[in-house]
Amino acid sequence: MRTTGRNINKNVIIYDIGRGKFDHHQEDISLYCDLLNNKELTLENKKNIIQKTDIVIEDISEVYDTNVHNLLFTNGRITPCWDNLLKAFEANDKKLSEGILSYLNHSSMVDALMKVKLKATKNDDDTYYESDFCKGIIYNENIDKENYTKLIQSIPFVYTTLDASRITTTQVGILISHNKLKATKENYEWLRENFEEVHIMLLERNVTKFKDVMDELTIEDLDISLILKSSQFPIAFKEQVVNGVDSNFIFDTPSNVQELSKTLLHNISFTIADELLIQLMQK
């Protein structure tokens, strides 16, 4: 069915979309794309076509209208691959559309994406083609936690500080869990200043990298009990922290005194300075 002019919407309704269907032959796929690209066909009719056929578009660039992209993504009629998502993202002014977000909230689509690693492609100006897309995912709160976590694992970049006003503590925790935040003093301080407790999580995952610069990090009184309580830190690291901070940080905070006492009780090899031990015994 090839038709143009004022009657196209009427003709599309009359056509076999409801009673018959397109086949997956190349000529039918071409016809399908022609209809989706036809400016005289209403968006509602294009939606009907998409919903009543099972053709999956392999290359999103064959369809030109971002509104139609939304319909295709929402109805799962786009082959799940990074290239299609990146092209749709670029076409939508580098924003994750409602259709893309709907797509990324389907576990089956995300699982299919995960089968091929997202690669970092450098542009002529030394930026990366995928950079804005990846940050669009990182900063988005409308992707469910399970799929967000999978997508974060696929990101090919490791970040220094991000925009704290655009990301939640939960999202930051996922980034740290999958090694997407660099283990640097700058990142530690950024986390400490903007979020609760996740700076300790960065330490937990990078003890070896941080152990030689602990005296350069800001350790606050509440951090001490978190470090002592954590099973992720080796005894030697906990000793380094306790013996390296101002004793007032420990003894002016009841939770620190409690955790230090527990640590000494359960770890015979745990060694602290004599003056700290004396102060603890006086509590």
XYZ file of N, CA and C in Angstrom:
849
model
N 0.842 -1.182 0.000
C 0.000 0.000 0.000
C 0.878 1.233 0.000
N 0.938 1.924 -1.113
C 1.675 3.176 -1.198
C 0.681 4.256 -1.574
N 0.547 5.216 -0.692
C -0.442 6.264 -0.919
C 0.062 7.567 -0.354
N -0.336 8.650 -0.953
C 0.046 9.978 -0.485
C -1.176 10.865 -0.527
N -1.004 12.076 0.001
C -2.086 13.049 -0.106
C -3.002 13.036 1.093
N -4.118 13.752 0.967
C -5.008 13.985 2.093
C -5.655 12.728 2.634
N -5.773 11.678 1.830
C -6.503 10.485 2.242
C -5.626 9.440 2.929
N -4.355 9.758 3.151
C -3.452 8.717 3.668
C -3.917 8.176 5.007
N -4.384 9.054 5.928
C -4.809 8.571 7.237
C -6.007 7.647 7.125
N -6.938 7.993 6.251
C -8.095 7.139 6.008
C -7.659 5.808 5.409
N -6.758 5.863 4.441
C -6.305 4.637 3.778
C -5.569 3.709 4.736
N -4.775 4.298 5.657
C -4.046 3.486 6.614
C -5.014 2.756 7.524
N -6.076 3.433 7.919
C -7.072 2.796 8.782
C -7.759 1.652 8.045
N -8.050 1.840 6.778
C -8.730 0.824 5.986
C -7.820 -0.361 5.702
N -6.494 -0.089 5.619
C -5.533 -1.143 5.264
C -5.572 -2.290 6.276
N -4.924 -3.373 5.966
C -5.012 -4.616 6.721
C -4.327 -4.584 8.077
N -4.026 -3.421 8.631
C -3.245 -3.383 9.865
C -3.923 -4.193 10.949
N -5.253 -4.125 10.996
C -5.985 -4.871 12.006
C -6.234 -6.300 11.591
N -6.520 -6.537 10.319
C -6.909 -7.881 9.869
C -5.742 -8.690 9.333
N -4.774 -7.977 8.782
C -3.582 -8.653 8.279
C -2.385 -8.097 9.007
N -1.208 -8.196 8.428
C -0.039 -7.586 9.060
C 1.111 -7.544 8.069
N 2.074 -6.693 8.418
C 3.297 -6.645 7.625
C 4.088 -7.917 7.866
N 4.795 -8.363 6.835
C 5.733 -9.454 7.021
C 7.116 -8.870 7.261
N 8.050 -9.749 7.573
C 9.392 -9.267 7.868
C 10.282 -9.277 6.626
N 9.670 -9.212 5.449
C 10.448 -9.073 4.229
C 10.936 -7.639 4.113
N 12.035 -7.465 3.407
C 12.644 -6.151 3.315
C 11.692 -5.116 2.735
N 10.892 -5.526 1.732
C 9.978 -4.558 1.135
C 8.907 -4.114 2.122
N 8.480 -5.013 3.005
C 7.484 -4.636 4.004
C 8.094 -3.763 5.089
N 9.339 -4.040 5.445
C 10.025 -3.200 6.427
C 10.212 -1.797 5.857
N 10.538 -1.712 4.577
C 10.687 -0.410 3.926
C 9.375 0.344 3.912
N 8.292 -0.357 3.616
C 6.969 0.257 3.636
C 6.629 0.734 5.041
N 6.930 -0.080 6.011
C 6.685 0.251 7.410
C 7.405 1.550 7.784
N 8.674 1.647 7.419
C 9.445 2.858 7.723
C 8.908 4.057 6.944
N 8.490 3.828 5.704
C 7.900 4.910 4.904
C 6.678 5.487 5.604
N 5.840 4.614 6.129
C 4.641 5.079 6.825
C 5.017 5.855 8.093
N 5.961 5.350 8.842
C 6.357 6.014 10.084
C 7.034 7.358 9.818
N 7.620 7.506 8.634
C 8.289 8.763 8.280
C 7.378 9.737 7.534
N 6.185 9.284 7.153
C 5.288 10.129 6.361
C 4.716 11.249 7.226
N 5.002 12.487 6.855
C 4.585 13.641 7.647
C 3.076 13.872 7.613
N 2.400 13.296 6.617
C 0.962 13.495 6.513
C 0.166 12.497 7.359
N 0.847 11.509 7.886
C 0.191 10.504 8.708
C 0.223 10.965 10.168
N -0.927 10.926 10.822
C -0.989 11.410 12.200
C -0.185 10.516 13.132
N 0.253 11.112 14.226
C 1.015 10.357 15.221
C 0.167 9.231 15.805
N -1.126 9.469 15.965
C -2.022 8.455 16.492
C -2.089 7.241 15.572
N -2.142 7.482 14.263
C -2.160 6.373 13.312
C -0.821 5.639 13.294
N 0.259 6.402 13.458
C 1.568 5.753 13.535
C 1.647 4.870 14.781
N 1.063 5.351 15.857
C 1.013 4.553 17.088
C 0.243 3.257 16.858
N -0.885 3.340 16.143
C -1.685 2.152 15.839
C -0.903 1.159 14.990
N -0.175 1.691 14.020
C 0.643 0.827 13.158
C 1.681 0.072 13.997
N 2.356 0.800 14.865
C 3.407 0.206 15.700
C 2.839 -0.862 16.618
N 1.698 -0.571 17.220
C 1.113 -1.497 18.189
C 0.515 -2.741 17.534
N 0.109 -2.618 16.269
C -0.559 -3.736 15.617
C 0.354 -4.531 14.687
N 1.625 -4.190 14.699
C 2.599 -4.981 13.940
C 3.715 -5.400 14.880
N 4.429 -6.425 14.508
C 5.504 -6.894 15.389
C 6.884 -6.696 14.776
N 6.958 -5.826 13.777
C 8.262 -5.534 13.173
C 9.117 -4.751 14.167
N 10.361 -5.161 14.313
C 11.312 -4.480 15.182
C 12.336 -3.764 14.300
N 12.466 -2.469 14.496
C 13.410 -1.673 13.714
C 14.831 -1.965 14.185
N 15.684 -2.343 13.262
C 17.065 -2.668 13.631
C 17.929 -1.429 13.794
N 17.613 -0.370 13.026
C 18.416 0.859 13.071
C 17.474 2.043 13.249
N 17.535 2.687 14.396
C 16.627 3.789 14.735
C 16.747 4.953 13.759
N 17.893 5.091 13.106
C 18.081 6.214 12.177
C 17.222 6.078 10.920
N 16.596 4.902 10.704
C 15.683 4.741 9.580
C 14.366 5.476 9.816
N 14.131 5.870 11.062
C 12.934 6.637 11.416
C 13.407 7.998 11.911
N 12.797 9.065 11.385
C 13.360 10.402 11.576
C 12.753 11.198 12.724
N 11.536 10.934 13.080
C 10.803 11.741 14.058
C 11.047 11.213 15.465
N 11.498 12.081 16.374
C 11.763 11.639 17.745
C 10.478 11.232 18.472
N 9.344 11.791 18.071
C 8.075 11.363 18.669
C 7.774 9.906 18.323
N 8.136 9.530 17.109
C 7.949 8.136 16.691
C 8.978 7.244 17.382
N 10.186 7.771 17.600
C 11.175 7.034 18.380
C 10.581 6.640 19.733
N 9.914 7.600 20.364
C 9.300 7.340 21.665
C 8.316 6.174 21.596
N 7.488 6.190 20.559
C 6.503 5.122 20.391
C 7.182 3.773 20.181
N 8.220 3.763 19.380
C 8.942 2.519 19.100
C 9.608 1.962 20.365
N 10.233 2.847 21.141
C 10.874 2.399 22.376
C 9.841 1.927 23.395
N 8.771 2.699 23.544
C 7.744 2.360 24.525
C 7.117 1.005 24.231
N 6.965 0.693 22.940
C 6.341 -0.566 22.548
C 7.352 -1.680 22.265
N 8.614 -1.420 22.573
C 9.636 -2.458 22.410
C 9.875 -2.855 20.972
N 9.780 -1.899 20.052
C 9.933 -2.202 18.629
C 11.267 -1.726 18.063
N 12.259 -1.632 18.935
C 13.610 -1.245 18.536
C 14.568 -2.335 18.993
N 15.446 -2.764 18.112
C 16.456 -3.750 18.492
C 17.301 -3.210 19.640
N 17.412 -3.948 20.742
C 18.187 -3.455 21.883
C 19.685 -3.472 21.618
N 20.224 -2.310 21.333
C 21.669 -2.168 21.170
C 22.043 -0.740 21.550
N 23.273 -0.567 21.993
C 23.726 0.745 22.449
C 23.646 1.776 21.340
N 23.940 1.369 20.127
C 23.949 2.300 19.002
C 22.585 2.956 18.811
N 21.520 2.174 18.923
C 20.174 2.741 18.777
C 19.858 3.738 19.883
N 20.249 3.412 21.100
C 20.011 4.323 22.213
C 20.804 5.614 22.061
N 22.043 5.491 21.641
C 22.885 6.671 21.461
C 22.351 7.572 20.347
N 21.913 6.975 19.252
C 21.356 7.766 18.145
C 20.073 8.483 18.575
N 19.210 7.781 19.300
C 17.962 8.388 19.768
C 18.249 9.495 20.777
N 19.234 9.299 21.629
C 19.644 10.303 22.608
C 20.144 11.563 21.912
N 20.971 11.399 20.911
C 21.488 12.539 20.146
C 20.354 13.269 19.427
N 19.436 12.514 18.828
C 18.323 13.115 18.086
C 17.379 13.876 19.007
N 17.357 13.505 20.286
C 16.458 14.147 21.252
C 17.191 15.203 22.078
N 18.101 15.919 21.432
C 18.862 16.999 22.082
C 19.628 16.508 23.313
N 20.168 15.312 23.203
C 20.970 14.722 24.267
C 20.199 14.625 25.579
N 18.970 14.152 25.463
C 18.134 13.914 26.640
C 17.548 12.513 26.556
N 17.354 11.899 27.716
C 16.695 10.600 27.760
C 15.192 10.837 27.693
N 14.592 10.470 26.580
C 13.161 10.681 26.390
C 12.357 9.717 27.253
N 11.053 9.981 27.350
C 10.177 9.066 28.087
C 10.208 7.671 27.477
N 10.306 7.614 26.148
C 10.364 6.317 25.475
C 11.622 5.546 25.831
N 12.757 6.234 25.839
C 14.019 5.574 26.198
C 13.960 5.096 27.644
N 13.424 5.938 28.530
C 13.330 5.556 29.938
C 12.415 4.348 30.129
N 11.317 4.318 29.375
C 10.428 3.159 29.419
C 11.184 1.898 28.999
N 11.968 2.034 27.954
C 12.771 0.933 27.417
C 13.777 0.446 28.457
N 14.429 1.408 29.138
C 15.469 1.062 30.111
C 14.902 0.534 31.421
N 13.598 0.596 31.570
C 12.956 0.020 32.743
C 12.412 -1.379 32.486
N 12.696 -1.906 31.297
C 12.344 -3.295 30.974
C 13.591 -4.158 31.139
N 13.554 -5.054 32.098
C 14.735 -5.881 32.392
C 15.211 -6.674 31.179
N 14.270 -7.146 30.353
C 14.661 -7.950 29.192
C 15.474 -7.121 28.206
N 15.113 -5.853 28.045
C 15.847 -4.971 27.134
C 17.236 -4.668 27.698
N 17.293 -4.379 28.996
C 18.581 -4.073 29.624
C 19.487 -5.304 29.604
N 18.924 -6.468 29.843
C 19.722 -7.704 29.795
C 20.293 -7.934 28.396
N 19.498 -7.612 27.373
C 19.985 -7.748 25.993
C 21.108 -6.752 25.722
N 20.977 -5.544 26.251
C 22.033 -4.535 26.080
C 23.330 -4.998 26.731
N 23.219 -5.645 27.873
C 24.386 -6.047 28.648
C 25.238 -7.104 27.951
N 24.687 -7.729 26.936
C 25.432 -8.782 26.235
C 26.600 -8.215 25.429
N 26.515 -6.932 25.099
C 27.593 -6.266 24.349
C 28.066 -5.067 25.161
N 29.343 -4.976 25.390
C 29.895 -3.901 26.205
C 29.785 -2.555 25.488
N 29.352 -1.530 26.217
C 29.344 -0.175 25.679
C 30.779 0.325 25.623
N 31.204 0.724 24.442
C 32.588 1.166 24.255
C 32.686 2.685 24.275
N 33.833 3.177 24.705
C 34.095 4.619 24.712
C 34.755 5.011 23.397
N 34.106 5.925 22.680
C 34.601 6.352 21.367
C 35.056 7.799 21.449
N 36.342 8.041 21.216
C 36.878 9.396 21.355
C 36.584 10.229 20.108
N 36.099 11.464 20.339
C 35.871 12.407 19.250
C 37.163 13.125 18.894
N 37.119 13.918 17.825
C 38.308 14.658 17.388
C 38.793 15.654 18.428
N 37.866 16.150 19.269
C 38.243 17.138 20.281
C 38.607 16.502 21.624
N 38.865 15.195 21.591
C 39.264 14.431 22.779
C 38.150 14.221 23.800
N 36.920 14.606 23.465
C 35.777 14.233 24.297
C 35.311 12.847 23.844
N 34.359 12.293 24.566
C 33.857 10.970 24.212
C 32.401 11.048 23.771
N 32.107 10.385 22.685
C 30.770 10.396 22.098
C 29.717 9.918 23.102
N 30.060 8.943 23.917
C 29.105 8.334 24.844
C 28.988 9.068 26.181
N 29.815 10.090 26.394
C 29.919 10.722 27.710
C 28.594 11.304 28.206
N 27.930 12.111 27.391
C 26.679 12.746 27.819
C 25.588 11.709 28.060
N 25.550 10.689 27.232
C 24.564 9.620 27.397
C 24.766 8.921 28.736
N 25.999 8.607 29.072
C 26.288 7.920 30.334
C 25.920 8.787 31.531
N 26.216 10.070 31.436
C 25.840 10.960 32.542
C 24.326 11.119 32.613
N 23.657 11.046 31.472
C 22.200 11.080 31.473
C 21.625 9.921 32.275
N 22.261 8.765 32.180
C 21.838 7.601 32.962
C 22.186 7.807 34.437
N 23.407 8.214 34.706
C 23.865 8.388 36.084
C 22.955 9.329 36.863
N 22.573 10.437 36.248
C 21.793 11.462 36.949
C 20.283 11.200 36.938
N 19.841 10.123 36.308
C 18.404 9.924 36.158
C 17.824 9.131 37.328
N 16.753 9.656 37.908
C 16.102 9.006 39.046
C 14.887 8.186 38.631
N 14.622 8.103 37.328
C 13.419 7.418 36.858
C 13.692 6.019 36.308
N 14.883 5.514 36.562
C 15.208 4.133 36.186
C 15.216 3.317 37.476
N 14.497 2.205 37.489
C 14.414 1.432 38.727
C 15.801 0.924 39.135
N 15.954 0.662 40.428
C 17.272 0.389 41.002
C 17.967 -0.798 40.344
N 17.222 -1.873 40.078
C 17.835 -3.072 39.495
C 18.415 -2.775 38.115
N 17.645 -2.124 37.268
C 18.130 -1.820 35.919
C 19.183 -0.714 35.944
N 19.038 0.245 36.851
C 20.046 1.296 37.006
C 21.403 0.667 37.339
N 21.383 -0.286 38.251
C 22.628 -0.957 38.650
C 23.273 -1.678 37.467
N 22.469 -2.376 36.679
C 22.999 -3.061 35.496
C 23.597 -2.064 34.507
N 22.906 -0.960 34.289
C 23.379 0.044 33.336
C 24.676 0.693 33.814
N 24.772 0.945 35.117
C 25.997 1.531 35.663
C 27.188 0.609 35.414
N 26.968 -0.690 35.541
C 28.044 -1.652 35.280
C 28.550 -1.555 33.846
N 27.677 -1.132 32.931
C 28.031 -1.070 31.514
C 28.778 0.200 31.137
N 28.739 1.196 31.996
C 29.379 2.481 31.671
C 30.896 2.296 31.592
N 31.520 2.761 30.513
C 32.957 2.516 30.329
C 33.866 3.569 30.961
N 33.291 4.467 31.773
C 34.077 5.554 32.360
C 34.159 5.411 33.876
N 35.255 5.964 34.431
C 35.408 6.087 35.879
C 35.513 7.579 36.165
N 34.748 8.052 37.155
C 34.559 9.492 37.307
C 35.285 10.083 38.505
N 35.688 11.339 38.321
C 36.052 12.179 39.453
C 34.733 12.803 39.917
N 34.751 13.905 40.593
C 33.526 14.450 41.164
C 32.439 14.679 40.113
N 31.210 14.376 40.513
C 30.037 14.616 39.688
C 29.254 15.773 40.289
N 28.109 16.098 39.718
C 27.264 17.180 40.219
C 26.417 16.645 41.375
N 26.763 17.008 42.585
C 26.088 16.478 43.766
C 24.611 16.839 43.811
N 24.231 17.941 43.170
C 22.830 18.365 43.200
C 21.943 17.513 42.300
N 22.555 16.665 41.462
C 21.780 15.893 40.492
C 21.819 14.387 40.751
N 22.377 13.990 41.883
C 22.536 12.568 42.123
C 22.217 12.251 43.583
N 21.619 11.098 43.820
C 21.213 10.722 45.170
C 22.291 9.885 45.861
N 22.155 9.752 47.164
C 23.091 8.926 47.926
C 23.045 7.474 47.451
N 21.842 6.990 47.160
C 21.701 5.612 46.666
C 22.441 5.428 45.352
N 22.299 6.384 44.446
C 22.982 6.298 43.155
C 24.494 6.330 43.333
N 24.964 7.189 44.229
C 26.405 7.266 44.495
C 26.917 5.939 45.037
N 26.131 5.322 45.913
C 26.522 4.023 46.462
C 26.668 2.973 45.373
N 25.772 2.995 44.402
C 25.850 2.042 43.284
C 27.101 2.306 42.450
N 27.404 3.570 42.214
C 28.612 3.920 41.455
C 29.866 3.411 42.172
N 29.917 3.595 43.478
C 31.080 3.139 44.237
C 31.172 1.613 44.215
N 30.022 0.953 44.375
C 30.000 -0.512 44.400
C 30.552 -1.122 43.122
N 30.402 -0.390 42.014
C 30.851 -0.917 40.723
C 32.066 -0.156 40.185
N 32.787 0.473 41.118
C 34.085 1.099 40.813
C 34.004 2.142 39.704
N 32.966 2.963 39.764
C 32.810 4.024 38.767
C 33.204 5.398 39.307
N 33.661 5.437 40.564
C 34.212 6.666 41.134
C 35.681 6.427 41.475
N 36.545 7.316 41.034
C 37.973 7.147 41.274
C 38.291 7.226 42.758
N 39.227 6.404 43.185
C 39.661 6.393 44.577
C 40.717 7.476 44.774
N 40.265 8.710 44.920
C 41.165 9.852 45.098
C 40.775 10.631 46.351
N 41.711 11.410 46.868
C 41.423 12.266 48.019
C 40.299 13.248 47.682
N 40.323 13.753 46.439
C 39.302 14.723 46.023
C 37.914 14.101 46.047
N 37.799 12.872 45.561
C 36.504 12.194 45.552
C 36.051 11.887 46.981
N 36.983 11.478 47.818
C 36.646 11.197 49.215
C 36.054 12.439 49.873
N 36.722 13.572 49.711
C 36.251 14.808 50.348
C 34.928 15.270 49.747
N 34.783 15.100 48.444
C 33.514 15.464 47.779
C 32.360 14.633 48.320
N 32.595 13.356 48.488
C 31.566 12.475 49.039
C 31.244 12.858 50.486
N 32.277 13.106 51.261
C 32.093 13.435 52.677
C 31.281 14.720 52.854
N 31.528 15.687 51.992
C 30.869 16.987 52.106
C 29.424 16.978 51.603
N 29.094 16.031 50.732
C 27.789 16.094 50.069
C 26.825 14.955 50.393
N 27.335 13.854 50.945
C 26.481 12.690 51.177
C 26.806 12.074 52.534
N 25.912 11.239 53.020
C 26.127 10.582 54.307
C 26.741 9.191 54.142
N 27.855 8.977 54.775
C 28.498 7.667 54.957
C 29.137 7.048 53.715
N 28.785 7.486 52.510
C 29.335 6.809 51.328
C 30.829 7.053 51.147
N 31.374 8.087 51.780
C 32.833 8.271 51.720
C 33.544 7.115 52.417
N 32.895 6.554 53.450
C 33.449 5.376 54.121
C 33.386 4.176 53.192
N 32.336 4.115 52.413
C 32.195 3.033 51.429
C 33.330 3.089 50.400
N 33.712 4.302 49.993
C 34.833 4.454 49.052
C 36.122 3.951 49.700
N 36.310 4.253 50.988
C 37.481 3.746 51.706
C 37.474 2.221 51.752
N 36.310 1.645 52.060
C 36.183 0.186 52.182
C 36.649 -0.525 50.927
N 36.291 0.026 49.786
C 36.594 -0.639 48.522
C 38.002 -0.336 48.017
N 38.688 0.569 48.709
C 40.005 0.992 48.205
C 41.006 1.185 49.346
N 41.021 0.247 50.282
C 41.890 0.369 51.453
C 43.348 0.532 51.052
N 43.797 -0.278 50.133
C 45.208 -0.244 49.725
C 45.591 1.111 49.146
N 44.703 1.704 48.362
C 45.004 2.993 47.726
C 45.017 4.139 48.727
N 44.233 4.006 49.796
C 44.104 5.124 50.732
C 44.994 5.012 51.967
N 45.518 3.828 52.265
C 46.194 3.635 53.549
C 47.414 4.543 53.733
N 48.060 4.928 52.629
C 49.255 5.766 52.733
C 48.951 7.258 52.753
N 47.689 7.615 52.581
C 47.336 9.050 52.574
C 46.278 9.365 53.630
N 46.074 8.463 54.597
C 45.028 8.673 55.597
C 45.220 9.972 56.374
N 46.472 10.356 56.604
C 46.711 11.588 57.356
C 46.338 12.836 56.560
N 46.056 12.669 55.274
C 45.655 13.799 54.440
C 44.134 13.888 54.282
N 43.418 12.883 54.800
C 41.961 12.854 54.675
C 41.301 13.445 55.916
N 40.147 14.025 55.711
C 39.370 14.539 56.833
C 38.588 13.379 57.457
N 38.910 13.077 58.718
C 38.189 12.037 59.459
C 37.427 12.739 60.576
N 36.116 12.613 60.584
C 35.292 13.245 61.600
C 34.938 12.243 62.683
N 34.402 12.759 63.794
C 34.156 11.885 64.940
C 33.232 10.715 64.606
N 32.170 10.959 63.843
C 31.229 9.883 63.519
C 31.816 8.864 62.540
N 32.851 9.254 61.817
C 33.488 8.322 60.879
C 34.184 7.176 61.609
N 34.687 7.465 62.804
C 35.489 6.470 63.518
C 34.676 5.232 63.858
N 33.459 5.431 64.383
C 32.633 4.267 64.722
C 32.242 3.489 63.479
N 32.024 4.185 62.363
C 31.691 3.505 61.106
C 32.848 2.629 60.631
N 34.059 3.142 60.765
C 35.247 2.386 60.347
C 35.460 1.184 61.266
N 35.323 1.395 62.578
C 35.525 0.304 63.534
C 34.461 -0.783 63.369
N 33.261 -0.378 63.057
C 32.141 -1.315 62.920
C 32.220 -2.138 61.647
N 32.828 -1.582 60.618
C 32.834 -2.221 59.304
C 33.706 -3.472 59.280
N 33.181 -4.518 58.669
C 33.947 -5.763 58.504
C 34.849 -5.714 57.270
N 34.755 -4.628 56.513
C 35.527 -4.524 55.275
C 36.945 -4.002 55.496
N 37.179 -3.419 56.671
C 38.509 -2.875 56.946
C 39.351 -3.884 57.727
N 40.601 -4.080 57.340
C 41.486 -4.963 58.116
C 41.848 -4.298 59.450
N 42.246 -5.113 60.413
C 42.605 -4.605 61.728
C 43.691 -3.538 61.644
N 44.677 -3.745 60.794
C 45.788 -2.794 60.687
C 45.300 -1.408 60.265
N 44.293 -1.392 59.392
C 43.753 -0.102 58.940
C 43.010 0.585 60.082
N 42.240 -0.186 60.855
C 41.501 0.389 61.980
C 42.475 0.937 63.026
N 43.565 0.207 63.258
C 44.601 0.691 64.182
C 45.170 2.011 63.694
N 45.441 2.088 62.401
C 46.000 3.309 61.818
C 45.072 4.501 62.048
N 43.787 4.286 61.869
C 42.818 5.363 62.041
C 42.731 5.788 63.500
N 42.546 4.827 64.391
C 42.374 5.139 65.814
C 43.609 5.838 66.384
N 44.781 5.350 66.011
C 46.014 5.930 66.554
C 46.401 7.236 65.862
N 45.730 7.534 64.750
C 46.119 8.724 63.998
C 45.234 9.934 64.202
N 44.088 9.758 64.883
C 43.175 10.893 65.063
C 43.329 11.500 66.446
N 42.809 12.693 66.598
C 42.768 13.361 67.899
C 41.932 12.498 68.848
N 42.460 12.221 70.013
C 41.751 11.357 70.956
C 40.383 11.906 71.349
N 40.215 13.216 71.282
C 38.909 13.813 71.600
C 37.831 13.323 70.636
N 38.232 13.064 69.393
C 37.281 12.548 68.409
C 36.701 11.206 68.868
N 37.521 10.453 69.558
C 37.066 9.139 70.025
C 36.249 9.275 71.306
N 36.804 9.941 72.285
C 36.229 9.886 73.624
C 35.118 10.908 73.876
N 34.932 11.832 72.962
C 33.809 12.759 73.098
C 32.548 12.227 72.425
N 32.669 11.071 71.778
C 31.530 10.487 71.066
C 31.263 9.091 71.618
N 30.152 8.905 72.315
C 29.867 7.606 72.957
C 29.912 6.410 72.009
N 29.426 6.582 70.774
C 29.418 5.451 69.832
C 30.840 5.027 69.483
N 31.781 5.965 69.481
C 33.172 5.621 69.192
C 33.783 4.813 70.343
N 33.484 5.243 71.557
C 33.978 4.526 72.736
C 33.432 3.096 72.737
N 32.156 2.973 72.430
C 31.515 1.662 72.401
C 32.139 0.753 71.346
N 32.324 1.258 70.144
C 32.880 0.442 69.061
C 34.346 0.117 69.297
N 35.089 1.057 69.891
C 36.493 0.777 70.199
C 36.590 -0.321 71.253
N 35.734 -0.273 72.240
C 35.730 -1.306 73.278
C 35.406 -2.671 72.690
N 34.414 -2.716 71.794
C 34.043 -3.973 71.135
C 35.200 -4.512 70.302
N 35.850 -3.615 69.589
C 36.945 -4.036 68.711
C 38.087 -4.629 69.533
N 38.427 -3.995 70.640
C 39.495 -4.507 71.508
C 39.103 -5.855 72.126
N 37.836 -5.979 72.474
C 37.356 -7.202 73.108
C 37.400 -8.400 72.166
N 37.084 -8.155 70.913
C 36.971 -9.256 69.951
C 38.234 -9.466 69.105
N 39.222 -8.609 69.276
C 40.450 -8.736 68.478
C 41.662 -8.548 69.399
N 42.201 -9.642 69.864
C 43.318 -9.591 70.811
C 44.523 -8.869 70.213
N 44.687 -8.981 68.903
C 45.857 -8.375 68.255
C 45.706 -6.875 68.006
N 44.519 -6.347 68.283
C 44.280 -4.916 68.028
C 45.099 -4.082 69.017
N 45.932 -3.200 68.484
C 46.863 -2.432 69.320
C 46.587 -0.937 69.200
N 46.442 -0.281 70.357
C 46.279 1.170 70.362
C 47.315 1.774 71.303
N 47.549 3.066 71.154
C 48.546 3.757 71.979
C 48.176 3.656 73.460
N 49.187 3.627 74.308
C 48.963 3.468 75.747
C 48.056 4.545 76.305
N 48.267 5.781 75.858
C 47.449 6.873 76.398
C 45.980 6.705 76.035
N 45.710 6.141 74.848
C 44.327 5.884 74.444
C 43.721 4.784 75.308
N 44.514 3.765 75.584
C 44.054 2.656 76.413
C 43.714 3.129 77.819
N 44.551 4.010 78.358
C 44.312 4.572 79.699
C 43.019 5.369 79.725
N 42.836 6.210 78.710
C 41.607 6.999 78.633
C 40.376 6.120 78.514
N 40.508 5.050 77.748
C 39.377 4.140 77.561
C 39.014 3.441 78.886
N 40.025 3.049 79.645
C 39.779 2.370 80.916
C 39.137 3.302 81.944
N 39.312 4.591 81.757
C 38.729 5.560 82.674
C 37.282 5.899 82.340
N 36.810 5.429 81.207
C 35.435 5.705 80.794
C 34.435 4.811 81.518
